[in-house]
Amino acid sequence: MLGSGDDPFGVAAAGLTWLPKEEHFGVRLDGRLVAHAGLLRLPVAVEGEETEVMGVGGVAVAPGVRGRGLARLVLAAALDHARTQGPRHALLFCRPPLVPLYRRLGWHPLDTDVLVEQPGSGVVTMPLRTMVTPLRDDARWPPGRVRLYSLPM
Ligand SMILES: CC(C)(COP(=O)(O)OP(=O)(O)OC[C@H]1O[C@@H](n2cnc3c(N)ncnc32)[C@H](O)[C@@H]1OP(=O)(O)O)[C@@H](O)C(=O)NCCC(=O)NCCS
């Protein structure tokens, strides 16, 4: 969908190992997949309090059809499903230049350290930005350090 480039998400420099997503949401145009968002449920702790989040990853729109609302559309489909799964928030990692785009879509950046697991090195601080969005009207992200008990997604 994103062509043959070896770093379609622009995150290779971070050198991270990522989890495959478990559920996939897509938009097809004339039968061709042109937009995708992946979802999976993950264990997390915020200031030691254990909970779960819906992790969002693999958000991508084919180069020829960007800027037409397809990321908004495919994320809305993924989050509609995420709302049925139980966790009170969805969480994603992105490059800093994408923070304004996700803000526009209702996501908020976290200003705390986020620890994630990595093969060989145990627990590392996520070098990308972490953003969250509520999945229920009354959900408020609590303050405190965030620890993901998995690879990032
Ligand atoms: C990031 C990406 C998914 C965006 O896809 P897209 O289809 O162009 O996004 P949309 O058209 O749905 O835009 C989403 C919203 O963000 C807004 N937006 C776009 N760029 C923006 C910016 N720089 N600042 C603020 N808002 C921005 C759009 O106006 C739109 O809001 P609106 O619907 O209210 O007008 C696409 O550029 C892509 O696939 N990039 C490569 C892969 C990648 O980096 N994925 C992200 C991994 S975290």
Coordinates of N, CA, C and O in Angstrom, one line a residue, residues 10-84:
G10 N 8.6 6.2 8.7 CA 9.6 7.2 9.1 C 10.1 7.0 10.5 O 10.5 7.9 11.1
V11 N 10.0 5.8 11.0 CA 10.4 5.5 12.4 C 11.6 4.6 12.5 O 12.0 4.2 13.7
A12 N 12.2 4.3 11.4 CA 13.3 3.3 11.5 C 14.5 3.8 12.3 O 15.1 3.0 13.0
A13 N 14.7 5.1 12.3 CA 15.8 5.7 13.1 C 15.6 5.4 14.6 O 16.6 5.4 15.4
A14 N 14.4 5.2 15.1 CA 14.2 4.9 16.5 C 14.7 3.5 16.8 O 14.9 3.2 18.0
G15 N 14.9 2.7 15.8 CA 15.5 1.4 16.1 C 14.6 0.4 17.0 O 15.2 -0.4 17.7
L16 N 13.3 0.6 16.9 CA 12.5 -0.2 17.8 C 11.9 -1.4 17.1 O 11.8 -1.5 15.9
T17 N 11.6 -2.4 17.9 CA 10.9 -3.6 17.5 C 9.4 -3.4 17.8 O 9.1 -3.0 19.0
W18 N 8.5 -3.6 16.9 CA 7.1 -3.3 17.0 C 6.3 -4.6 17.1 O 6.6 -5.6 16.4
L19 N 5.1 -4.6 17.7 CA 4.2 -5.7 17.7 C 3.3 -5.6 16.5 O 2.9 -4.6 16.1
P20 N 3.0 -6.8 15.9 CA 2.0 -6.8 14.8 C 0.7 -6.5 15.5 O 0.4 -6.7 16.6
K21 N -0.2 -5.9 14.7 CA -1.5 -5.5 15.2 C -2.4 -6.8 15.0 O -2.2 -7.6 14.2
E22 N -3.5 -6.8 15.8 CA -4.4 -8.0 15.8 C -5.6 -7.8 15.0 O -6.1 -8.7 14.4
E23 N -6.1 -6.6 14.9 CA -7.3 -6.3 14.1 C -7.0 -5.1 13.2 O -6.2 -4.2 13.5
H24 N -7.5 -5.2 12.0 CA -7.1 -4.3 10.9 C -8.4 -3.6 10.3 O -9.4 -4.3 10.1
F25 N -8.3 -2.3 10.1 CA -9.4 -1.6 9.5 C -8.8 -0.9 8.3 O -7.7 -0.4 8.3
G26 N -9.6 -1.0 7.2 CA -9.1 -0.5 5.9 C -10.1 0.2 5.1 O -11.3 0.0 5.3
V27 N -9.6 1.0 4.2 CA -10.5 1.6 3.2 C -10.0 1.1 1.8 O -8.8 1.2 1.5
R28 N -10.9 0.6 1.0 CA -10.6 0.2 -0.4 C -11.2 1.2 -1.4 O -12.3 1.7 -1.2
L29 N -10.4 1.5 -2.4 CA -10.8 2.4 -3.5 C -10.6 1.6 -4.8 O -9.5 1.1 -5.1
D30 N -11.7 1.3 -5.5 CA -11.6 0.4 -6.7 C -10.9 -0.9 -6.3 O -10.1 -1.4 -7.1
G31 N -11.2 -1.4 -5.2 CA -10.6 -2.7 -4.8 C -9.2 -2.7 -4.2 O -8.7 -3.7 -3.7
R32 N -8.6 -1.5 -4.3 CA -7.2 -1.4 -3.8 C -7.2 -0.8 -2.4 O -7.9 0.2 -2.1
L33 N -6.5 -1.5 -1.5 CA -6.4 -1.0 -0.1 C -5.6 0.4 -0.1 O -4.5 0.5 -0.6
V34 N -6.3 1.5 0.4 CA -5.6 2.8 0.3 C -5.5 3.4 1.7 O -4.8 4.4 1.8
A35 N -6.1 2.8 2.7 CA -5.9 3.3 4.1 C -6.0 2.2 5.1 O -6.8 1.3 4.9
H36 N -5.2 2.3 6.1 CA -5.2 1.2 7.1 C -4.9 1.8 8.5 O -4.2 2.7 8.7
A37 N -5.5 1.1 9.5 CA -5.2 1.3 10.9 C -5.3 0.0 11.6 O -6.2 -0.8 11.4
G38 N -4.3 -0.3 12.5 CA -4.3 -1.6 13.2 C -4.6 -1.3 14.7 O -4.4 -0.2 15.2
L39 N -5.1 -2.3 15.3 CA -5.6 -2.2 16.7 C -5.2 -3.5 17.5 O -5.2 -4.6 17.0
L40 N -4.8 -3.3 18.8 CA -4.7 -4.4 19.7 C -4.8 -3.9 21.1 O -4.5 -2.8 21.4
R41 N -5.2 -4.8 22.0 CA -5.4 -4.5 23.4 C -4.1 -4.8 24.1 O -3.6 -5.9 24.0
L42 N -3.7 -3.8 25.0 CA -2.4 -4.0 25.6 C -2.4 -3.7 27.1 O -3.1 -2.7 27.5
P43 N -1.7 -4.4 27.9 CA -1.6 -4.1 29.4 C -0.6 -2.9 29.6 O 0.5 -2.8 29.0
V44 N -1.0 -2.1 30.5 CA -0.2 -0.9 30.8 C -0.3 -0.5 32.2 O -1.3 -1.0 32.9
A45 N 0.6 0.3 32.8 CA 0.4 0.8 34.1 C 0.7 2.3 34.1 O 1.6 2.8 33.4
V46 N -0.1 3.1 34.8 CA 0.1 4.5 34.9 C 0.3 4.8 36.3 O -0.6 4.6 37.2
E47 N 1.5 5.3 36.6 CA 2.0 5.5 38.0 C 1.7 4.3 38.9 O 1.2 4.4 40.0
G48 N 2.0 3.1 38.3 CA 1.9 1.8 39.1 C 0.5 1.2 39.0 O 0.3 0.1 39.4
E49 N -0.5 1.9 38.5 CA -1.9 1.4 38.5 C -2.1 0.7 37.2 O -2.0 1.3 36.1
E50 N -2.4 -0.6 37.3 CA -2.5 -1.4 36.1 C -3.8 -1.3 35.4 O -4.9 -1.3 36.1
T51 N -3.8 -1.2 34.1 CA -5.0 -1.1 33.3 C -4.7 -1.6 31.9 O -3.7 -2.3 31.7
E52 N -5.6 -1.4 31.0 CA -5.4 -1.8 29.6 C -5.7 -0.6 28.7 O -6.5 0.3 29.0
V53 N -5.0 -0.6 27.5 CA -5.4 0.4 26.5 C -5.6 -0.3 25.2 O -5.2 -1.4 25.0
M54 N -6.3 0.4 24.3 CA -6.4 -0.1 22.9 C -5.2 0.6 22.2 O -5.2 1.8 22.0
G55 N -4.2 -0.2 21.8 CA -3.1 0.3 21.0 C -3.5 0.5 19.6 O -4.1 -0.4 19.0
V56 N -3.1 1.6 19.0 CA -3.4 1.9 17.6 C -2.0 2.0 16.9 O -1.1 2.6 17.4
G57 N -1.9 1.4 15.7 CA -0.6 1.5 15.0 C -0.8 1.1 13.5 O -1.9 0.8 13.1
G58 N 0.2 1.3 12.8 CA 0.1 1.0 11.4 C -0.8 1.9 10.6 O -1.5 1.5 9.7
V59 N -0.9 3.1 11.1 CA -1.8 4.1 10.4 C -1.1 4.6 9.2 O 0.0 5.1 9.2
A60 N -1.8 4.4 8.1 CA -1.2 4.7 6.8 C -2.2 5.0 5.7 O -3.2 4.3 5.7
V61 N -1.9 5.9 4.9 CA -2.8 6.2 3.7 C -1.9 6.2 2.5 O -0.7 6.7 2.5
A62 N -2.3 5.6 1.4 CA -1.5 5.5 0.2 C -1.1 7.0 -0.3 O -2.0 7.9 -0.2
P63 N 0.1 7.2 -0.7 CA 0.6 8.5 -1.1 C -0.3 9.3 -2.0 O -0.6 10.5 -1.8
G64 N -0.9 8.6 -3.0 CA -1.7 9.4 -4.0 C -3.1 9.9 -3.5 O -3.7 10.7 -4.2
V65 N -3.5 9.5 -2.3 CA -4.8 9.8 -1.8 C -4.8 10.5 -0.4 O -5.8 10.5 0.3
R66 N -3.6 11.0 -0.1 CA -3.5 11.7 1.3 C -4.2 13.0 1.2 O -4.4 13.6 0.1
G67 N -4.6 13.5 2.4 CA -5.2 14.9 2.5 C -6.7 14.9 2.1 O -7.2 15.9 1.9
R68 N -7.3 13.7 2.0 CA -8.7 13.6 1.7 C -9.6 13.1 2.8 O -10.7 12.6 2.6
G69 N -9.0 13.0 4.0 CA -9.8 12.5 5.1 C -9.8 11.0 5.3 O -10.5 10.5 6.2
L70 N -8.9 10.3 4.6 CA -8.9 8.8 4.8 C -8.3 8.4 6.1 O -8.8 7.4 6.7
A71 N -7.3 9.1 6.6 CA -6.8 8.7 7.9 C -7.9 9.0 9.0 O -8.1 8.1 9.9
R72 N -8.6 10.1 8.9 CA -9.7 10.4 9.8 C -10.8 9.2 9.7 O -11.2 8.7 10.8
L73 N -11.1 8.8 8.5 CA -12.1 7.8 8.3 C -11.7 6.4 8.9 O -12.5 5.8 9.6
V74 N -10.5 6.0 8.6 CA -10.1 4.7 9.0 C -9.8 4.6 10.5 O -10.1 3.6 11.2
L75 N -9.3 5.8 11.1 CA -9.2 5.8 12.6 C -10.5 5.8 13.3 O -10.7 5.2 14.3
A76 N -11.5 6.5 12.7 CA -12.9 6.5 13.3 C -13.4 5.1 13.3 O -14.0 4.7 14.3
A77 N -13.2 4.3 12.3 CA -13.7 2.9 12.2 C -13.0 2.1 13.3 O -13.6 1.4 14.1
A78 N -11.6 2.3 13.4 CA -10.9 1.6 14.5 C -11.3 1.9 15.9 O -11.5 1.1 16.7
L79 N -11.6 3.2 16.1 CA -11.9 3.7 17.4 C -13.4 3.3 17.8 O -13.7 3.0 18.9
D80 N -14.3 3.3 16.8 CA -15.6 2.8 17.0 C -15.6 1.3 17.6 O -16.3 1.0 18.5
H81 N -14.7 0.5 16.9 CA -14.6 -0.8 17.4 C -13.9 -0.8 18.8 O -14.3 -1.6 19.7
A82 N -12.8 0.0 19.0 CA -12.1 0.0 20.2 C -13.1 0.3 21.4 O -12.9 -0.2 22.5
R83 N -14.1 1.2 21.2 CA -15.0 1.6 22.2 C -15.8 0.4 22.7 O -16.4 0.4 23.8
T84 N -15.9 -0.7 21.9 CA -16.7 -1.9 22.4 C -15.8 -2.9 23.1 O -16.3 -3.9 23.6

